[in-house]
Amino acid sequence: MKITEKSFWEQYWGEILLPQKVNFSFKNDRVIAETILKFVPKADNDQKALEIGCAPGKWLTLVYENLNYDIDGFEYVDVAAEKTKENFKLCHIPENRFNVITADFLTQSPDPKYDLVMSFGFIEHFENYDDIYQKHIQYCKKNGYVVTGFPNFRGINYYLQLFIDRISGSSIIKNHNIKMMDKVLMEKMIKSSKKELVYLDYIGGFEPALFNINKVENIFLRFILKVSSKALSIIFSNIKNKYISSYLIFVVKND
């Protein structure tokens, strides 16, 4: 069951600016990218990567440029798919090296042709996250890799974003499955799938960019939130736990 409506994504991706690539000077991008590049092997012999919910394409661009995968992406919102294609072109990726599929991932029959299957900020938008994880596996070749990451809106992050939602009218907490943002729960899910767990952890420390502070119209409150979140990012910059960290990521081998 989807938590987030299609209209939310149409507006969200319609406003995105291009080009979009991983920004290694931005901590959240850097720690996610470092995890991918550390645990996913380089491609050889035309190996293919798939990202589910791929807009705007920066993670697929990363594995194309650094690991030499051909890249495919799923998007079920037309504007998101078109933005992703445009982004790949702006990043000078040849058209024969990428494909963006405009379709609902959930309604497709899985074809296990991918050596790498990824999603970032996708699985946590569903109540049946374990079924979504299994479908990732179904697209993956034997001995291929699945990389899944999502924001952590638990602990201090939950209360800060809930406050922002209430004063700004946004619905970030409502649009996410907060209960599944748990390392122990993910470990149990992966264990039950009988796949090899390569890596699982909270990453990133406290990250101000996790929150949509700019949606707060009151200038004074927006200033206080920015100063407070900046202070927290300095104090808790390297803390990795469910109460502080901005992100949870795992890497699984489909052995």
CSV table of C-alpha atoms in Angstrom, one decimal, residues 16-118:
chain,number,residue,atom,x,y,z
A,16,ILE,CA,13.5,20.1,-9.5
A,17,LEU,CA,16.4,22.0,-11.1
A,18,LEU,CA,18.9,20.3,-13.4
A,19,PRO,CA,21.5,19.1,-13.8
A,20,GLN,CA,21.6,16.9,-10.7
A,21,LYS,CA,24.7,14.9,-9.7
A,22,VAL,CA,26.0,13.5,-6.4
A,23,ASN,CA,27.6,16.4,-4.5
A,24,PHE,CA,30.5,15.0,-2.6
A,25,SER,CA,30.9,18.3,-0.6
A,26,PHE,CA,27.4,17.7,0.8
A,27,LYS,CA,27.7,15.2,3.7
A,28,ASN,CA,24.5,13.2,3.1
A,29,ASP,CA,25.3,12.7,-0.6
A,30,ARG,CA,28.9,11.8,0.3
A,31,VAL,CA,28.2,9.1,2.9
A,32,ILE,CA,25.6,7.4,0.6
A,33,ALA,CA,28.0,7.5,-2.4
A,34,GLU,CA,30.9,6.2,-0.3
A,35,THR,CA,28.8,3.2,0.9
A,36,ILE,CA,27.8,2.4,-2.7
A,37,LEU,CA,31.3,2.7,-4.1
A,38,LYS,CA,32.8,0.6,-1.2
A,39,PHE,CA,30.4,-2.4,-1.3
A,40,VAL,CA,29.3,-2.6,-5.0
A,41,PRO,CA,31.8,-4.1,-7.4
A,42,LYS,CA,32.7,-2.4,-10.7
A,43,ALA,CA,30.8,-3.6,-13.8
A,44,ASP,CA,32.3,-5.6,-16.5
A,45,ASN,CA,30.9,-7.0,-19.8
A,46,ASP,CA,27.9,-4.7,-20.1
A,47,GLN,CA,26.5,-5.2,-16.7
A,48,LYS,CA,23.3,-3.3,-15.9
A,49,ALA,CA,22.0,-1.4,-12.9
A,50,LEU,CA,18.4,-0.5,-12.1
A,51,GLU,CA,17.1,2.2,-9.8
A,52,ILE,CA,13.5,2.1,-8.6
A,53,GLY,CA,12.1,5.6,-8.2
A,54,CYS,CA,15.1,6.9,-10.1
A,55,ALA,CA,14.4,10.7,-10.5
A,56,PRO,CA,16.4,12.8,-10.9
A,57,GLY,CA,19.0,10.2,-11.8
A,58,LYS,CA,22.0,11.3,-9.7
A,59,TRP,CA,22.6,7.8,-8.2
A,60,LEU,CA,22.4,6.1,-11.6
A,61,THR,CA,24.8,8.7,-12.9
A,62,LEU,CA,27.2,7.9,-10.0
A,63,VAL,CA,27.3,4.1,-10.9
A,64,TYR,CA,27.6,4.9,-14.6
A,65,GLU,CA,30.5,7.3,-14.1
A,66,ASN,CA,32.3,5.4,-11.3
A,67,LEU,CA,31.4,1.8,-11.7
A,68,ASN,CA,30.7,1.6,-15.5
A,69,TYR,CA,27.2,0.1,-15.3
A,70,ASP,CA,24.6,0.6,-18.1
A,71,ILE,CA,21.7,2.2,-16.3
A,72,ASP,CA,17.9,1.7,-16.3
A,73,GLY,CA,15.4,3.5,-14.1
A,74,PHE,CA,11.7,3.1,-13.1
A,75,GLU,CA,9.5,6.2,-12.7
A,76,TYR,CA,5.7,6.1,-12.5
A,77,VAL,CA,5.3,9.9,-12.9
A,78,ASP,CA,5.8,11.3,-16.4
A,79,VAL,CA,7.4,14.5,-15.3
A,80,ALA,CA,9.9,12.7,-13.2
A,81,ALA,CA,10.8,10.3,-16.0
A,82,GLU,CA,11.3,13.2,-18.4
A,83,LYS,CA,13.4,15.1,-15.9
A,84,THR,CA,15.6,12.1,-15.4
A,85,LYS,CA,16.2,11.6,-19.2
A,86,GLU,CA,17.0,15.3,-19.5
A,87,ASN,CA,19.4,15.0,-16.5
A,88,PHE,CA,21.3,12.1,-18.1
A,89,LYS,CA,21.7,14.1,-21.3
A,90,LEU,CA,23.0,17.1,-19.4
A,91,CYS,CA,25.5,14.7,-17.6
A,92,HIS,CA,26.7,13.6,-21.1
A,93,ILE,CA,25.6,9.9,-20.8
A,94,PRO,CA,25.2,8.3,-24.2
A,95,GLU,CA,21.6,7.4,-25.0
A,96,ASN,CA,22.5,3.8,-25.7
A,97,ARG,CA,23.7,3.5,-22.1
A,98,PHE,CA,20.5,4.5,-20.3
A,99,ASN,CA,16.8,3.7,-20.3
A,100,VAL,CA,14.0,5.3,-18.2
A,101,ILE,CA,10.8,3.2,-17.9
A,102,THR,CA,7.6,5.1,-17.2
A,103,ALA,CA,5.5,2.6,-15.4
A,104,ASP,CA,4.3,1.6,-12.0
A,105,PHE,CA,7.0,-0.6,-10.6
A,106,LEU,CA,4.4,-2.5,-8.5
A,107,THR,CA,2.4,-3.6,-11.6
A,108,GLN,CA,5.3,-4.9,-13.6
A,109,SER,CA,6.4,-8.5,-13.9
A,110,PRO,CA,10.0,-8.7,-12.6
A,111,ASP,CA,12.7,-9.6,-15.0
A,112,PRO,CA,15.9,-10.7,-13.1
A,113,LYS,CA,18.3,-9.2,-15.6
A,114,TYR,CA,20.1,-6.6,-13.4
A,115,ASP,CA,23.5,-7.0,-11.7
A,116,LEU,CA,22.6,-4.1,-9.4
A,117,VAL,CA,19.2,-3.0,-8.1
A,118,MET,CA,19.0,0.2,-6.1
